[in-house]
mmCIF file of N, CA and C in Angstrom:
data_model
loop_
_atom_site.group_PDB
_atom_site.id
_atom_site.type_symbol
_atom_site.label_atom_id
_atom_site.label_comp_id
_atom_site.label_asym_id
_atom_site.label_seq_id
_atom_site.Cartn_x
_atom_site.Cartn_y
_atom_site.Cartn_z
ATOM 1 N N MET A 150 0.886 -1.133 0.479
ATOM 2 C CA MET A 150 -0.051 0.413 -0.305
ATOM 3 C C MET A 150 1.052 1.330 0.154
ATOM 4 N N GLU A 151 1.088 2.380 -0.952
ATOM 5 C CA GLU A 151 1.252 3.269 -1.090
ATOM 6 C C GLU A 151 0.760 4.331 -0.540
ATOM 7 N N MET A 152 1.382 5.630 -0.428
ATOM 8 C CA MET A 152 0.221 7.144 0.491
ATOM 9 C C MET A 152 -0.904 6.901 0.057
ATOM 10 N N ILE A 153 -1.700 7.754 0.566
ATOM 11 C CA ILE A 153 -3.018 7.598 0.815
ATOM 12 C C ILE A 153 -3.470 9.027 0.506
ATOM 13 N N ASN A 154 -4.149 10.314 0.353
ATOM 14 C CA ASN A 154 -4.106 11.605 0.814
ATOM 15 C C ASN A 154 -5.661 12.034 0.164
ATOM 16 N N ALA A 155 -6.712 12.648 0.761
ATOM 17 C CA ALA A 155 -6.904 13.418 1.200
ATOM 18 C C ALA A 155 -7.410 14.713 1.818
ATOM 19 N N ILE A 156 -7.954 16.103 1.508
ATOM 20 C CA ILE A 156 -8.963 16.812 1.415
ATOM 21 C C ILE A 156 -10.081 16.446 2.434
ATOM 22 N N GLY A 157 -9.908 17.077 3.558
ATOM 23 C CA GLY A 157 -11.735 17.535 3.950
ATOM 24 C C GLY A 157 -11.250 19.448 4.404
ATOM 25 N N ARG A 158 -12.459 19.599 4.381
ATOM 26 C CA ARG A 158 -12.919 21.097 4.766
ATOM 27 C C ARG A 158 -14.019 21.635 6.007
ATOM 28 N N ARG A 159 -13.949 22.366 7.207
ATOM 29 C CA ARG A 159 -14.903 22.302 7.516
ATOM 30 C C ARG A 159 -14.741 24.061 7.606
ATOM 31 N N LYS A 160 -16.188 24.622 7.314
ATOM 32 C CA LYS A 160 -15.535 26.790 8.249
ATOM 33 C C LYS A 160 -14.571 26.917 7.275
ATOM 34 N N ALA A 161 -13.397 27.320 8.553
ATOM 35 C CA ALA A 161 -12.916 27.763 7.225
ATOM 36 C C ALA A 161 -11.492 27.063 7.252
ATOM 37 N N SER A 162 -11.414 25.616 7.648
ATOM 38 C CA SER A 162 -10.620 24.826 7.801
ATOM 39 C C SER A 162 -10.514 23.701 7.118
ATOM 40 N N ILE A 163 -8.622 23.732 6.040
ATOM 41 C CA ILE A 163 -8.729 22.710 5.696
ATOM 42 C C ILE A 163 -7.957 21.798 5.636
ATOM 43 N N ALA A 164 -7.718 20.599 6.058
ATOM 44 C CA ALA A 164 -7.252 20.126 5.988
ATOM 45 C C ALA A 164 -7.062 18.877 5.171
ATOM 46 N N ARG A 165 -5.078 17.971 4.752
ATOM 47 C CA ARG A 165 -5.241 17.543 3.744
ATOM 48 C C ARG A 165 -4.096 16.279 4.998
ATOM 49 N N VAL A 166 -4.909 14.888 4.142
ATOM 50 C CA VAL A 166 -4.673 13.570 5.325
ATOM 51 C C VAL A 166 -3.638 13.924 4.777
ATOM 52 N N TYR A 167 -2.414 12.471 4.971
ATOM 53 C CA TYR A 167 -1.618 11.757 4.043
ATOM 54 C C TYR A 167 -1.686 10.067 5.387
ATOM 55 N N LEU A 168 -2.441 9.237 4.616
ATOM 56 C CA LEU A 168 -2.383 8.492 5.536
ATOM 57 C C LEU A 168 -1.595 7.040 4.762
ATOM 58 N N THR A 169 -0.770 6.467 5.463
ATOM 59 C CA THR A 169 0.259 5.020 5.399
ATOM 60 C C THR A 169 -0.290 4.172 6.092
ATOM 61 N N LYS A 170 0.547 2.671 5.571
ATOM 62 C CA LYS A 170 0.104 1.602 6.899
ATOM 63 C C LYS A 170 1.129 1.833 7.634
ATOM 64 N N GLY A 171 0.426 1.417 9.074
ATOM 65 C CA GLY A 171 2.426 2.391 10.278
ATOM 66 C C GLY A 171 1.617 1.051 11.299
ATOM 67 N N ASP A 172 0.775 1.651 12.606
ATOM 68 C CA ASP A 172 0.442 1.484 13.881
ATOM 69 C C ASP A 172 0.126 2.541 14.618
ATOM 70 N N GLY A 173 -0.194 3.212 14.252
ATOM 71 C CA GLY A 173 -1.232 4.159 15.109
ATOM 72 C C GLY A 173 -1.026 5.690 14.650
ATOM 73 N N LYS A 174 0.017 6.292 14.309
ATOM 74 C CA LYS A 174 0.367 7.468 14.660
ATOM 75 C C LYS A 174 -0.162 8.883 14.024
ATOM 76 N N ILE A 175 -0.376 9.576 15.237
ATOM 77 C CA ILE A 175 -1.215 10.918 14.407
ATOM 78 C C ILE A 175 -0.006 11.634 14.338
ATOM 79 N N PHE A 176 0.041 12.535 13.533
ATOM 80 C CA PHE A 176 0.692 13.665 13.584
ATOM 81 C C PHE A 176 0.297 14.613 12.880
ATOM 82 N N VAL A 177 0.207 16.208 13.441
ATOM 83 C CA VAL A 177 -0.767 16.941 13.142
ATOM 84 C C VAL A 177 0.147 18.130 12.874
ATOM 85 N N ASN A 178 0.487 19.347 11.535
ATOM 86 C CA ASN A 178 1.148 19.891 11.299
ATOM 87 C C ASN A 178 2.576 19.595 12.247
ATOM 88 N N GLY A 179 2.961 18.698 12.692
ATOM 89 C CA GLY A 179 4.342 18.652 13.018
ATOM 90 C C GLY A 179 4.470 17.657 14.789
ATOM 91 N N LYS A 180 3.301 18.172 15.062
ATOM 92 C CA LYS A 180 2.849 17.906 16.611
ATOM 93 C C LYS A 180 2.264 16.107 16.284
ATOM 94 N N THR A 181 2.458 15.596 17.750
ATOM 95 C CA THR A 181 1.459 14.369 17.948
ATOM 96 C C THR A 181 -0.377 15.055 17.558
ATOM 97 N N PHE A 182 -1.302 14.757 17.893
ATOM 98 C CA PHE A 182 -2.568 15.340 17.746
ATOM 99 C C PHE A 182 -2.474 15.105 18.973
ATOM 100 N N LYS A 183 -2.132 14.539 19.992
ATOM 101 C CA LYS A 183 -3.115 15.143 21.516
ATOM 102 C C LYS A 183 -2.067 16.696 21.888
ATOM 103 N N GLU A 184 -1.157 16.492 21.226
ATOM 104 C CA GLU A 184 -0.493 18.302 21.800
ATOM 105 C C GLU A 184 -1.410 19.130 20.671
ATOM 106 N N TYR A 185 -1.514 18.678 19.696
ATOM 107 C CA TYR A 185 -1.700 19.870 19.462
ATOM 108 C C TYR A 185 -2.887 19.686 19.309
ATOM 109 N N PHE A 186 -4.515 19.015 19.668
ATOM 110 C CA PHE A 186 -5.659 19.613 20.516
ATOM 111 C C PHE A 186 -5.698 18.454 21.774
ATOM 112 N N PRO A 187 -5.504 19.446 22.622
ATOM 113 C CA PRO A 187 -5.300 19.355 24.389
ATOM 114 C C PRO A 187 -6.729 18.656 24.887
ATOM 115 N N GLN A 188 -7.351 19.106 24.063
ATOM 116 C CA GLN A 188 -9.219 18.367 24.818
ATOM 117 C C GLN A 188 -9.519 17.068 24.563
ATOM 118 N N GLN A 189 -10.089 16.255 25.296
ATOM 119 C CA GLN A 189 -10.724 15.556 24.847
ATOM 120 C C GLN A 189 -11.314 14.949 23.753
ATOM 121 N N HIS A 190 -12.353 15.746 24.091
ATOM 122 C CA HIS A 190 -13.524 15.678 22.549
ATOM 123 C C HIS A 190 -13.668 15.651 21.267
ATOM 124 N N VAL A 191 -12.313 16.556 21.386
ATOM 125 C CA VAL A 191 -12.148 17.220 19.830
ATOM 126 C C VAL A 191 -10.992 15.827 19.633
ATOM 127 N N GLN A 192 -10.258 15.489 20.305
ATOM 128 C CA GLN A 192 -9.844 13.972 19.821
ATOM 129 C C GLN A 192 -10.710 12.847 19.490
ATOM 130 N N HIS A 193 -11.184 13.331 20.460
ATOM 131 C CA HIS A 193 -12.347 11.616 19.613
ATOM 132 C C HIS A 193 -12.585 11.752 18.574
ATOM 133 N N ASN A 194 -13.388 13.377 17.839
ATOM 134 C CA ASN A 194 -13.777 13.614 16.887
ATOM 135 C C ASN A 194 -12.994 13.184 15.777
ATOM 136 N N ILE A 195 -11.126 12.739 15.616
ATOM 137 C CA ILE A 195 -10.082 12.202 14.904
ATOM 138 C C ILE A 195 -9.687 11.442 15.150
ATOM 139 N N LEU A 196 -10.702 10.592 16.362
ATOM 140 C CA LEU A 196 -10.218 8.664 16.531
ATOM 141 C C LEU A 196 -12.102 8.065 16.133
ATOM 142 N N ASP A 197 -12.708 9.022 15.189
ATOM 143 C CA ASP A 197 -13.969 7.940 15.578
ATOM 144 C C ASP A 197 -14.392 7.450 14.194
ATOM 145 N N PRO A 198 -13.589 8.387 13.022
ATOM 146 C CA PRO A 198 -13.818 7.194 11.559
ATOM 147 C C PRO A 198 -13.366 6.002 12.185
ATOM 148 N N PHE A 199 -12.354 6.159 12.418
ATOM 149 C CA PHE A 199 -11.046 4.598 12.852
ATOM 150 C C PHE A 199 -11.735 3.249 13.505
ATOM 151 N N ALA A 200 -12.724 4.568 14.824
ATOM 152 C CA ALA A 200 -13.198 3.559 15.569
ATOM 153 C C ALA A 200 -14.577 2.543 14.477
ATOM 154 N N THR A 201 -15.364 4.100 13.603
ATOM 155 C CA THR A 201 -16.457 3.601 12.840
ATOM 156 C C THR A 201 -16.429 1.700 12.475
ATOM 157 N N VAL A 202 -15.248 2.168 12.050
ATOM 158 C CA VAL A 202 -14.896 1.271 10.604
ATOM 159 C C VAL A 202 -13.723 0.021 11.312
ATOM 160 N N GLU A 203 -14.050 0.091 12.785
ATOM 161 C CA GLU A 203 -12.693 -0.674 13.471
ATOM 162 C C GLU A 203 -11.145 -0.890 12.708
ATOM 163 N N ALA A 204 -10.470 -0.194 12.590
ATOM 164 C CA ALA A 204 -9.116 0.410 11.920
ATOM 165 C C ALA A 204 -8.369 0.945 12.517
ATOM 166 N N GLU A 205 -8.541 0.906 14.275
ATOM 167 C CA GLU A 205 -7.483 1.472 15.363
ATOM 168 C C GLU A 205 -6.155 0.768 14.343
ATOM 169 N N ASN A 206 -5.413 1.859 15.014
ATOM 170 C CA ASN A 206 -3.707 1.998 14.863
ATOM 171 C C ASN A 206 -3.335 0.366 14.310
ATOM 172 N N ILE A 207 -3.664 0.849 12.887
ATOM 173 C CA ILE A 207 -3.560 0.237 11.539
ATOM 174 C C ILE A 207 -2.731 1.353 10.606
ATOM 175 N N TYR A 208 -3.037 2.440 10.384
ATOM 176 C CA TYR A 208 -2.599 3.582 9.874
ATOM 177 C C TYR A 208 -1.898 4.200 10.822
ATOM 178 N N ASP A 209 -0.854 5.047 9.676
ATOM 179 C CA ASP A 209 -0.016 6.435 10.151
ATOM 180 C C ASP A 209 -1.172 7.819 9.565
ATOM 181 N N LEU A 210 -1.050 8.656 10.304
ATOM 182 C CA LEU A 210 -1.656 9.465 9.597
ATOM 183 C C LEU A 210 -0.508 10.496 9.611
ATOM 184 N N ASN A 211 -0.456 11.196 8.596
ATOM 185 C CA ASN A 211 0.263 13.210 8.380
ATOM 186 C C ASN A 211 -0.316 14.077 8.148
ATOM 187 N N VAL A 212 -1.024 15.041 9.421
ATOM 188 C CA VAL A 212 -1.697 15.533 8.532
ATOM 189 C C VAL A 212 -1.315 17.261 8.361
ATOM 190 N N LYS A 213 -1.614 17.834 7.644
ATOM 191 C CA LYS A 213 -1.508 19.101 7.749
ATOM 192 C C LYS A 213 -2.713 20.087 7.125
ATOM 193 N N VAL A 214 -2.739 20.866 8.560
ATOM 194 C CA VAL A 214 -4.192 21.510 8.627
ATOM 195 C C VAL A 214 -3.919 23.587 8.685
ATOM 196 N N ASN A 215 -4.706 24.104 8.010
ATOM 197 C CA ASN A 215 -4.757 25.728 8.285
ATOM 198 C C ASN A 215 -5.894 26.007 8.016
ATOM 199 N N GLY A 216 -6.221 27.650 8.322
ATOM 200 C CA GLY A 216 -7.409 28.054 8.855
ATOM 201 C C GLY A 216 -8.525 27.511 10.001
ATOM 202 N N GLY A 217 -9.377 28.255 10.482
ATOM 203 C CA GLY A 217 -10.249 27.825 11.273
ATOM 204 C C GLY A 217 -9.967 28.302 12.706
ATOM 205 N N GLY A 218 -11.120 27.822 13.717
ATOM 206 C CA GLY A 218 -10.307 26.862 15.298
ATOM 207 C C GLY A 218 -9.821 26.318 14.962
ATOM 208 N N PHE A 219 -10.105 25.799 16.418
ATOM 209 C CA PHE A 219 -9.576 24.571 16.277
ATOM 210 C C PHE A 219 -10.936 23.003 16.393
ATOM 211 N N LYS A 220 -11.947 23.653 16.746
ATOM 212 C CA LYS A 220 -13.388 22.969 16.759
ATOM 213 C C LYS A 220 -13.652 22.898 14.366
ATOM 214 N N GLY A 221 -13.730 23.027 14.123
ATOM 215 C CA GLY A 221 -13.562 23.503 13.096
ATOM 216 C C GLY A 221 -12.703 23.015 12.274
ATOM 217 N N GLN A 222 -10.930 22.548 12.538
ATOM 218 C CA GLN A 222 -10.183 21.958 12.066
ATOM 219 C C GLN A 222 -9.935 20.497 12.743
ATOM 220 N N ALA A 223 -10.447 20.241 13.315
ATOM 221 C CA ALA A 223 -10.626 19.491 13.742
ATOM 222 C C ALA A 223 -11.909 18.173 12.896
ATOM 223 N N GLU A 224 -13.217 19.023 12.535
ATOM 224 C CA GLU A 224 -13.388 18.304 11.724
ATOM 225 C C GLU A 224 -13.266 18.624 10.548
ATOM 226 N N ALA A 225 -12.357 19.496 9.934
ATOM 227 C CA ALA A 225 -11.848 19.403 8.667
ATOM 228 C C ALA A 225 -11.077 17.652 8.430
ATOM 229 N N ILE A 226 -10.554 17.501 9.832
ATOM 230 C CA ILE A 226 -9.353 16.606 9.864
ATOM 231 C C ILE A 226 -10.162 14.850 9.483
ATOM 232 N N ARG A 227 -11.978 15.233 9.960
ATOM 233 C CA ARG A 227 -12.502 13.879 10.493
ATOM 234 C C ARG A 227 -12.794 13.975 9.193
ATOM 235 N N MET A 228 -13.607 14.679 8.589
ATOM 236 C CA MET A 228 -13.843 14.659 7.206
ATOM 237 C C MET A 228 -12.962 13.556 6.291
ATOM 238 N N ALA A 229 -11.239 14.661 6.080
ATOM 239 C CA ALA A 229 -10.369 13.887 5.577
ATOM 240 C C ALA A 229 -10.008 12.489 5.578
ATOM 241 N N ILE A 230 -9.957 12.047 7.028
ATOM 242 C CA ILE A 230 -9.884 10.424 7.401
ATOM 243 C C ILE A 230 -10.468 9.632 6.675
ATOM 244 N N SER A 231 -12.103 10.406 6.931
ATOM 245 C CA SER A 231 -12.845 9.780 6.048
ATOM 246 C C SER A 231 -13.088 9.377 5.021
ATOM 247 N N ARG A 232 -12.829 10.360 3.976
ATOM 248 C CA ARG A 232 -12.134 10.244 2.768
ATOM 249 C C ARG A 232 -11.364 9.640 2.062
ATOM 250 N N ALA A 233 -10.652 9.558 3.300
ATOM 251 C CA ALA A 233 -8.844 8.155 2.650
ATOM 252 C C ALA A 233 -9.733 7.194 3.048
ATOM 253 N N LEU A 234 -10.390 7.039 3.926
ATOM 254 C CA LEU A 234 -10.638 5.319 4.320
ATOM 255 C C LEU A 234 -11.208 4.868 3.051
ATOM 256 N N VAL A 235 -11.851 5.563 2.441
ATOM 257 C CA VAL A 235 -12.937 5.057 1.371
ATOM 258 C C VAL A 235 -12.505 4.447 0.101
ATOM 259 N N LYS A 236 -11.016 5.426 0.323
ATOM 260 C CA LYS A 236 -10.222 5.383 -1.309
ATOM 261 C C LYS A 236 -9.290 4.229 -0.727
ATOM 262 N N LEU A 237 -9.529 3.765 0.252
ATOM 263 C CA LEU A 237 -8.501 3.021 0.743
ATOM 264 C C LEU A 237 -9.547 1.686 0.787
ATOM 265 N N ASN A 238 -11.065 1.598 1.059
ATOM 266 C CA ASN A 238 -11.493 0.220 0.675
ATOM 267 C C ASN A 238 -12.982 0.695 1.421
ATOM 268 N N ALA A 239 -13.798 0.472 -0.185
ATOM 269 C CA ALA A 239 -15.410 0.945 -0.461
ATOM 270 C C ALA A 239 -16.093 0.234 0.405
ATOM 271 N N ASP A 240 -15.984 -0.220 1.051
ATOM 272 C CA ASP A 240 -16.806 -1.653 1.594
ATOM 273 C C ASP A 240 -16.876 -0.231 3.142
ATOM 274 N N PHE A 241 -16.270 0.363 4.022
ATOM 275 C CA PHE A 241 -16.241 1.806 4.761
ATOM 276 C C PHE A 241 -17.418 2.743 4.507
ATOM 277 N N ARG A 242 -17.850 2.709 3.088
ATOM 278 C CA ARG A 242 -18.517 3.938 2.486
ATOM 279 C C ARG A 242 -19.979 3.506 4.022
ATOM 280 N N SER A 243 -20.280 2.899 3.178
ATOM 281 C CA SER A 243 -21.781 2.694 4.123
ATOM 282 C C SER A 243 -21.390 2.970 5.951
ATOM 283 N N PRO A 244 -21.002 2.553 6.404
ATOM 284 C CA PRO A 244 -20.729 2.944 8.197
ATOM 285 C C PRO A 244 -20.613 4.708 7.966
ATOM 286 N N LEU A 245 -19.527 5.041 7.352
ATOM 287 C CA LEU A 245 -18.605 6.389 7.408
ATOM 288 C C LEU A 245 -20.286 7.727 7.635
ATOM 289 N N LYS A 246 -20.606 7.462 5.731
ATOM 290 C CA LYS A 246 -22.243 8.040 5.735
ATOM 291 C C LYS A 246 -22.863 8.195 6.348
ATOM 292 N N SER A 247 -23.433 6.602 7.197
ATOM 293 C CA SER A 247 -24.312 6.921 8.112
ATOM 294 C C SER A 247 -23.851 7.637 9.515
ATOM 295 N N LYS A 248 -23.050 8.105 9.319
ATOM 296 C CA LYS A 248 -22.656 8.881 10.594
ATOM 297 C C LYS A 248 -22.868 10.487 10.121
ATOM 298 N N LYS A 249 -22.340 10.830 8.974
ATOM 299 C CA LYS A 249 -22.667 11.388 8.082
ATOM 300 C C LYS A 249 -21.002 12.605 7.795
ATOM 301 N N TYR A 250 -19.982 11.526 7.747
ATOM 302 C CA TYR A 250 -18.582 12.128 8.134
ATOM 303 C C TYR A 250 -18.242 12.435 6.606
ATOM 304 N N LEU A 251 -18.178 12.021 5.787
ATOM 305 C CA LEU A 251 -18.729 12.021 4.087
ATOM 306 C C LEU A 251 -18.994 13.499 3.292
ATOM 307 N N MET A 252 -19.826 13.762 4.716
ATOM 308 C CA MET A 252 -20.400 15.072 4.146
ATOM 309 C C MET A 252 -20.600 16.639 4.354
ATOM 310 N N ARG A 253 -20.145 17.588 3.614
ATOM 311 C CA ARG A 253 -19.630 18.801 3.343
ATOM 312 C C ARG A 253 -20.310 20.028 3.827
ATOM 313 N N ASP A 254 -20.153 20.035 5.952
ATOM 314 C CA ASP A 254 -21.270 20.667 6.377
ATOM 315 C C ASP A 254 -20.790 21.773 6.392
ATOM 316 N N ALA A 255 -21.629 22.397 5.650
ATOM 317 C CA ALA A 255 -21.027 24.169 4.367
ATOM 318 C C ALA A 255 -21.555 25.431 5.886
ATOM 319 N N ARG A 256 -22.159 25.205 6.574
ATOM 320 C CA ARG A 256 -22.481 26.971 7.677
ATOM 321 C C ARG A 256 -20.979 27.046 7.785
ATOM 322 N N VAL A 257 -20.945 28.445 7.602
ATOM 323 C CA VAL A 257 -20.358 28.787 7.954
ATOM 324 C C VAL A 257 -20.132 30.089 8.546
ATOM 325 N N VAL A 258 -19.986 31.451 9.294
ATOM 326 C CA VAL A 258 -20.399 32.710 9.981
ATOM 327 C C VAL A 258 -20.745 33.604 8.821
ATOM 328 N N GLU A 259 -21.976 34.104 9.397
ATOM 329 C CA GLU A 259 -22.758 35.003 8.669
ATOM 330 C C GLU A 259 -21.932 36.299 8.522
ATOM 331 N N ARG A 260 -22.198 37.107 7.119
ATOM 332 C CA ARG A 260 -21.188 38.441 7.557
ATOM 333 C C ARG A 260 -22.290 39.300 8.096
ATOM 334 N N LYS A 261 -21.431 40.183 8.637
ATOM 335 C CA LYS A 261 -21.889 41.793 9.217
ATOM 336 C C LYS A 261 -22.271 42.379 8.626
ATOM 337 N N LYS A 262 -23.755 42.901 8.772
ATOM 338 C CA LYS A 262 -24.964 43.998 7.449
ATOM 339 C C LYS A 262 -24.097 45.429 7.959
ATOM 340 N N TYR A 263 -24.146 46.043 7.193
ATOM 341 C CA TYR A 263 -24.345 47.450 7.375
ATOM 342 C C TYR A 263 -25.136 48.498 8.003
ATOM 343 N N GLY A 264 -24.859 49.473 9.041
ATOM 344 C CA GLY A 264 -26.585 49.319 9.736
ATOM 345 C C GLY A 264 -26.630 48.716 11.134
ATOM 346 N N LYS A 265 -25.975 47.664 11.542
ATOM 347 C CA LYS A 265 -26.276 47.038 12.227
ATOM 348 C C LYS A 265 -25.028 45.736 13.450
ATOM 349 N N PRO A 266 -25.165 45.968 13.896
ATOM 350 C CA PRO A 266 -23.637 46.062 15.203
ATOM 351 C C PRO A 266 -23.292 44.253 15.056
ATOM 352 N N LYS A 267 -24.340 43.611 14.705
ATOM 353 C CA LYS A 267 -23.594 42.175 14.513
ATOM 354 C C LYS A 267 -24.639 41.748 13.714
ATOM 355 N N ALA A 268 -24.631 40.748 12.153
ATOM 356 C CA ALA A 268 -24.594 40.315 11.373
ATOM 357 C C ALA A 268 -26.291 39.793 11.090
ATOM 358 N N ARG A 269 -26.981 39.760 11.906
ATOM 359 C CA ARG A 269 -28.927 40.253 12.799
ATOM 360 C C ARG A 269 -28.918 41.313 14.100
ATOM 361 N N LYS A 270 -28.054 40.981 14.921
ATOM 362 C CA LYS A 270 -28.983 41.970 15.665
ATOM 363 C C LYS A 270 -28.843 43.067 15.110
ATOM 364 N N SER A 271 -30.466 43.968 15.879
ATOM 365 C CA SER A 271 -30.604 45.310 15.632
ATOM 366 C C SER A 271 -30.232 46.130 16.823
ATOM 367 N N PHE A 272 -30.121 47.731 16.701
ATOM 368 C CA PHE A 272 -30.427 48.604 17.601
ATOM 369 C C PHE A 272 -31.582 48.507 18.139
ATOM 370 N N GLN A 273 -31.627 49.340 19.870
ATOM 371 C CA GLN A 273 -32.924 49.229 20.112
ATOM 372 C C GLN A 273 -33.876 49.847 19.701
ATOM 373 N N PHE A 274 -35.320 49.660 19.363
ATOM 374 C CA PHE A 274 -35.996 50.799 18.851
ATOM 375 C C PHE A 274 -37.054 51.340 19.779
ATOM 376 N N SER A 275 -36.940 52.371 19.460
ATOM 377 C CA SER A 275 -37.565 52.878 20.440
ATOM 378 C C SER A 275 -38.870 54.011 19.091
ATOM 379 N N LYS A 276 -40.246 53.187 19.705
ATOM 380 C CA LYS A 276 -41.073 54.400 18.763
ATOM 381 C C LYS A 276 -41.615 56.154 19.318
ATOM 382 N N ARG A 277 -41.493 55.862 19.970
ATOM 383 C CA ARG A 277 -41.954 57.264 20.592
ATOM 384 C C ARG A 277 -40.670 57.865 21.612
#
């Protein structure tokens, strides 16, 4: 098996994942994923595609991610890992698709409108 790469996106984050045969090491931007994402629930986001297809500690990952915050980055990585696993084995598609890991979540922050303090919030209105 050679290297398999995939791209995942979420909010303003873009993640490139390079998957190779190995023993479960995951590096994100040169650090281990536990150093890069110290929060437990975010680490779970990254490992969940492997748990879904029961492929833990079989593949090494090298991840390059930029843009956005830690939650958007983690979800972009999750999508990229899922896409790489589907490239590896087509049988993994249905369990990952049922958990919606292959679907791009297109929700982004709404832009601020002029004449308003935020995107939709208005200043207090006084009739009299």
